[in-house]
Amino acid sequence: MPTLLAAFSDVIHPWMTGIIFFGTFVGILVGALPGLSATLGVAILLPVTYYLSPAEGLLLLLGIYTGGIYGGSIAAILLNIPGCPASLMTTLDGYPLSRRGEGGRAIGIATVSSFIGGTVGVLALIFISTLLARAALSFGPAEYALLAFFGLSAIVVVVAKSVLKGFISACIGLMLATVGMDPLVSVERFSYGNFDLLGGINYIPVVIGLFGLCEVFTQALETRQAAAVRQVVRRVFPSGDDLKTILRNSFHPCWIGTLIGALPGAGGSIASIISYNRAMASDTNPERFGTGITEGLVASETANNAAVGGAMVPLLTLGIPGSSVTAVLLGAMLMHNITPGPMLYVNNPHMVYVIFIGMVMANVAMLVLGIAGAKIFPRVVNLPRTALLPVIALLCIIGAYAMSSSYTDVVIMILSGLFGFMLKQLGIPAGPLILGLILGPIAESNFRGAMELSDGSLSIFIRSPLSCGILALTMLLLASPLIRRLIAKPNRPAKAERR
Amino acid sequence: MKLLTRNSDTLTGLLFFCLSLVLLFETRRFATAMETIRAIGPQVFPNAIAGTMAVLSLILFIRGLGKPYAPLGNSGALSRKAALIAGLTCCIASSIVLLNLLGLVLWMICFLMAGQYILGERSWRRMVCLALGIAAVMYAIFVIGLSISFPVGMLGF
Amino acid sequence: MKKRALLLAGILLFCGLSPAMAASYPSRSIQFLIGWDIGGGSDQAGRTLCAKAEKYLGQPFAIQNLPAGSGAKAYMAIAGAKPDGYTIGLTTSTISTLKPLGRIPVGSEDFEHVILFNSDPGGIWVHTDAPWKSLGEFLAYAKANPERVSVAASTPGSITRFQMMALEQEGGVRFRVLSQQGGAANGLTNLAGRHIDAAMGTPLEGYALYTAGKIRPLGFCSEERVPMMADVPTWKEQGIDVALSTARTVIAPKGTPKEVIDTLYEAFRKVVTDPEYSKSMEAKGSNVHALTPEETRQFLREQDARFAALIRNTGAK
């Protein structure tokens, strides 16, 4: 108890709080700019932490991590570009809201949802981390492969008006994921001797092109007469009704986000898709999802911030970095002689408490900065179209170039933009493509690894209760549109016909 | 031709069917001889995905044949739209060459001016203000704030 | 007459200036190329080194990530850069493997070497409850069960893959290899979850799981024991003559003047010999070195030979 109080007073100290707020601010900025991610923020500020005390350095980076995931949703809502893959689902409901002029309200809802999800994630980290860690370890290659397929099926069912087109989109994404060096054997696939392609197609330029540049093209074609909807920013903090909806719909996203975030390598994107899908499945009017409703936004944002707390579980308890950001955090911790693992809790409980309280404080900082900024951010989008579109295009180019200083990425971004524009005309959704690109490597290398382990026997996929469970859920998921159609047919034949 | 571009479904189905055939052909390049059910080769996944895509796009095409005729738009509007997109794309693609030549700051200013002009802005005052202002903000955030390296142009910045 | 006088004056001026130019190195920011993704282990090592060296050099570093081909793009960029000391970069063991694998036309002999500052030993880990108490027992079991013992290593071309192949070659065994993307973390996680028999990984990567009582190391393939886990024997001690670590060095384009190299070496050496820095690196299980340019060149020559032989003997591609 005295250690807890000591840690508490350390964090509440103005200097420490200032560092946390600064880190969160940098995180939000970096997350909101397309092409940059929290990984960049933490990697660049890592050497700076050398001059700070271990607690200060770590909390600075944790602030960036927390802010980064949230910042991604701002770009998703205002520009339709997910700032990080976890914000992909936020574009579905966030962007329609901002197109209707309710960008401020959308950001307010996203901020509060992120706060709730993030705080619950930290609470899970504090109280049930050993349980979560044990659950995370029981995921082997077979389970990871099945989870990846589950995530893909989820987005196809959620996003696509036509499941057929959704699956074609997913196939394109999976195909793009195979470009580069084969993960198991030394064979080049589809890279034709190009160094940049050898490492595979990076998802960042594809996301920027597919969502951002494509949107630039689409809006450029809108006739000048179409009145640009101005953002109405009257009250940013969610109204009573909105708050009630948020609180009512946060429960499931919280535990889904925390659980899936605790799986190394899975993270926020799978968490937010499964959460969104669950919200849609349990809703009486699932067609509303994707048109700009609060429930959809809450489902996505709560889950991806809960995943932050979840991702810290394997890092703190087992020293396993689940993502590139946590890998940098691990490096920072080790640099400051903080060795994660169960010994940390025994040898250095003060540091552990500082991390816990600091993360809660980072969430508070995110809430404060987000609500404060929510009045300003949407105004940026109020620029006239002739000014806004070139700026977005500029952001797209710089974003595609920044991470790896490669013009190949810029070319990929441009091609994705044109391709995305074509897909839009043909009615093919872009979400499954991105997810195929992100989940493809996980699905393929784990599937092939599992087969290698099981001597070629497919039984490895039904050997553990966990894999059976995921398999059953996937099949249920894929069958759900059919089931829904069968149920709807006697009552509303016209609706079935429209498909 | 009319049959094939009957509506968006047939067009999509046809396009992606052809694409999947090309991909299936390309996978031969890296197909390895060594392949058992245990050691799944590098060509299995691409083949499976391309094959699935072929089947799905075929189904889509056939389904589209049963749907009403709904072409994507008349040729006049289409060509004007295509011109605008082509213009924007050229502007963006030229960054690949110009960024190295002009350096970040100059290129940003030129790009923003050109972009606004293509989209119809004609007030020079507004164009210059926006270009200079945004270029300054971007420089401050990316180069000074985040110290990300960008190409340095002929003039040295 | 005038022309000749002008020419003479020019030459004299130039001679007068060039030591002055060399003495004023560095006079602007130095570009440091890192051929790996931002945030990765090598990136972190490089960034930390640069950040601390800035105050000794008096000029900032402009770090650029060129993550393509496990360093290939960065090496090619450095090879083609002007040898004026304003473009340098980081290498890992891939400087010795990419040329024999036929991916790039340059190898370590095509660069000037500044310093070898860091090395991470590799090792093999098993589950805490595994029946093998030593590397010898493990290899004996593997020999009796060819291609049945599953070992996780990273993707082909990576150092853990080479370490595993060297172990297979020296031990006369064949493993069932599970390829893991994203470094050794996934493999060690799978090991902790009992999905596989063994996994390759550095002391740093496995340390937390080790203290959690989930896995334990059978040995590390370094020349000496790792200070972080001093009770773990090396492979050499257990009869396997393999010592392959990820050695990180700094290189410059061929033809960079000796004064420039020495200035850089001095600055980096000061960073590395700082007791705080070396202590924090050793706490991570990394070894800290300060090999001079000559020693670095010698080391890399030996490393080249070792890897070339390994690639030839195992037919790796």
Coordinates of C-alpha atoms in Angstrom, one line a residue, chain A residues 39-40 43-44 46-47 50-51 134 136-141 143-144 181-188 195-196 198-199 264 317-321 324 327-328 330-332 334-337 339-343 401 403-408 441-442 445-446 449-450 452-455, chain C residues 37-40 43-44 47-48 51-52 55 64-69 72-73 76 101 103-105 147-148 150 154-157 161 176-181 185-186 188-190 192-196 204-205 207-209 211-214 228 276-281 283-284 317:
Chain A
T39 CA 6.0 3.3 -33.7
L40 CA 7.6 6.3 -35.4
A43 CA 11.3 5.2 -31.9
I44 CA 12.3 8.9 -32.5
L46 CA 13.5 6.7 -27.5
P47 CA 17.0 8.3 -27.4
Y50 CA 18.0 8.4 -22.1
Y51 CA 18.3 11.7 -20.4
R134 CA -1.7 -17.8 -19.7
A136 CA -2.3 -15.7 -24.7
L137 CA 0.3 -18.5 -24.5
S138 CA -2.3 -21.2 -25.4
F139 CA -2.5 -19.7 -28.9
G140 CA -0.2 -21.7 -31.1
P141 CA 0.3 -21.4 -34.9
E143 CA -5.0 -20.9 -33.4
Y144 CA -3.4 -17.8 -34.9
M181 CA 10.1 -13.2 -50.0
D182 CA 8.3 -16.4 -49.0
P183 CA 8.3 -16.6 -45.2
L184 CA 9.4 -20.2 -45.0
V185 CA 11.5 -20.9 -48.1
S186 CA 14.0 -18.7 -49.8
V187 CA 11.9 -18.0 -52.9
E188 CA 10.9 -14.6 -54.3
F195 CA 14.5 -4.7 -53.3
D196 CA 11.6 -2.7 -52.0
L198 CA 11.3 -8.1 -51.6
G199 CA 10.2 -7.1 -48.1
P264 CA 1.0 -11.0 -29.5
T317 CA 4.4 -10.3 -17.6
L318 CA 6.4 -12.2 -20.2
G319 CA 8.6 -9.7 -21.9
I320 CA 7.0 -10.5 -25.2
P321 CA 6.5 -7.5 -27.5
S324 CA 6.3 -2.9 -33.2
A327 CA 9.0 -3.8 -29.2
V328 CA 10.4 -0.3 -28.8
L330 CA 10.7 -3.3 -24.5
G331 CA 13.9 -1.8 -25.7
A332 CA 13.3 1.3 -23.6
L334 CA 15.7 -2.7 -20.9
M335 CA 17.8 0.4 -21.6
H336 CA 16.7 1.7 -18.2
N337 CA 17.3 -1.6 -16.5
T339 CA 13.4 -6.2 -16.9
P340 CA 9.9 -7.3 -17.6
G341 CA 8.6 -10.5 -16.3
P342 CA 7.2 -11.8 -13.0
M343 CA 10.5 -10.7 -11.3
Y401 CA 7.4 8.5 -48.2
M403 CA 8.5 5.8 -43.0
S404 CA 10.9 4.2 -45.4
S405 CA 12.2 7.0 -47.6
S406 CA 11.2 5.0 -50.6
Y407 CA 9.7 6.2 -53.8
T408 CA 8.4 2.7 -54.4
P441 CA 1.2 -13.1 -43.6
I442 CA -0.2 -14.1 -40.2
S445 CA 2.9 -18.5 -42.1
N446 CA 1.0 -19.8 -39.2
G449 CA 3.8 -23.7 -39.7
A450 CA 1.0 -25.6 -38.2
E452 CA 4.7 -28.5 -40.6
L453 CA 4.3 -29.2 -36.9
S454 CA 1.5 -31.7 -37.3
D455 CA 3.2 -33.6 -40.0
Chain C
D37 CA 12.4 -0.9 -40.0
I38 CA 12.0 1.9 -37.5
G39 CA 11.7 0.6 -34.0
G40 CA 13.5 -2.7 -34.6
D43 CA 17.3 0.6 -35.5
Q44 CA 17.2 1.2 -31.7
R47 CA 19.6 5.5 -33.0
T48 CA 21.0 5.3 -29.4
A51 CA 22.1 10.3 -30.2
K52 CA 24.9 9.9 -27.8
K55 CA 27.6 15.7 -28.5
Q64 CA 17.2 7.6 -42.5
N65 CA 15.5 4.2 -42.5
L66 CA 15.8 2.3 -45.7
P67 CA 14.1 -1.0 -44.7
A68 CA 14.4 -3.1 -47.8
G69 CA 16.1 -6.5 -48.3
A72 CA 20.5 -4.4 -49.0
K73 CA 19.1 -1.1 -50.0
M76 CA 23.9 -0.1 -51.9
L101 CA 23.5 -15.3 -51.3
R103 CA 21.4 -10.6 -53.5
I104 CA 23.7 -7.6 -53.8
P105 CA 27.1 -7.2 -55.6
E147 CA 13.2 -34.2 -38.7
R148 CA 10.9 -34.7 -35.7
S150 CA 10.6 -28.8 -34.1
S154 CA 13.4 -16.7 -38.2
T155 CA 12.9 -16.3 -41.9
P156 CA 15.6 -17.6 -44.3
G157 CA 18.6 -15.3 -44.5
R161 CA 18.4 -19.3 -39.3
R176 CA 11.9 -29.7 -38.4
V177 CA 12.1 -26.0 -38.9
L178 CA 9.3 -23.6 -38.0
S179 CA 9.8 -20.3 -39.7
Q180 CA 8.7 -17.3 -37.7
Q181 CA 8.2 -13.8 -39.1
A185 CA 9.6 -13.3 -30.1
N186 CA 7.0 -15.4 -31.8
L188 CA 9.8 -18.1 -28.0
T189 CA 6.2 -17.5 -27.3
N190 CA 5.2 -20.6 -29.1
A192 CA 6.5 -21.1 -23.8
G193 CA 3.1 -22.3 -24.9
R194 CA 4.5 -25.8 -25.5
H195 CA 3.6 -25.8 -29.2
I196 CA 7.2 -26.5 -30.3
L204 CA 17.6 -10.6 -24.3
E205 CA 14.6 -12.0 -26.1
Y207 CA 15.1 -13.4 -20.5
A208 CA 11.7 -12.5 -19.3
L209 CA 10.2 -15.8 -20.2
T211 CA 12.6 -15.5 -15.2
A212 CA 8.9 -16.4 -15.5
G213 CA 10.0 -20.0 -15.4
K214 CA 8.6 -21.0 -18.8
M228 CA 23.7 -11.6 -18.1
E276 CA 26.5 3.9 -18.1
Y277 CA 26.0 3.0 -21.7
S278 CA 27.9 -0.3 -21.5
K279 CA 26.1 -1.2 -18.3
S280 CA 22.7 -0.7 -19.8
M281 CA 23.7 -2.6 -22.9
A283 CA 21.8 -5.6 -18.9
K284 CA 20.1 -6.2 -22.2
K317 CA 19.9 -19.7 -50.9

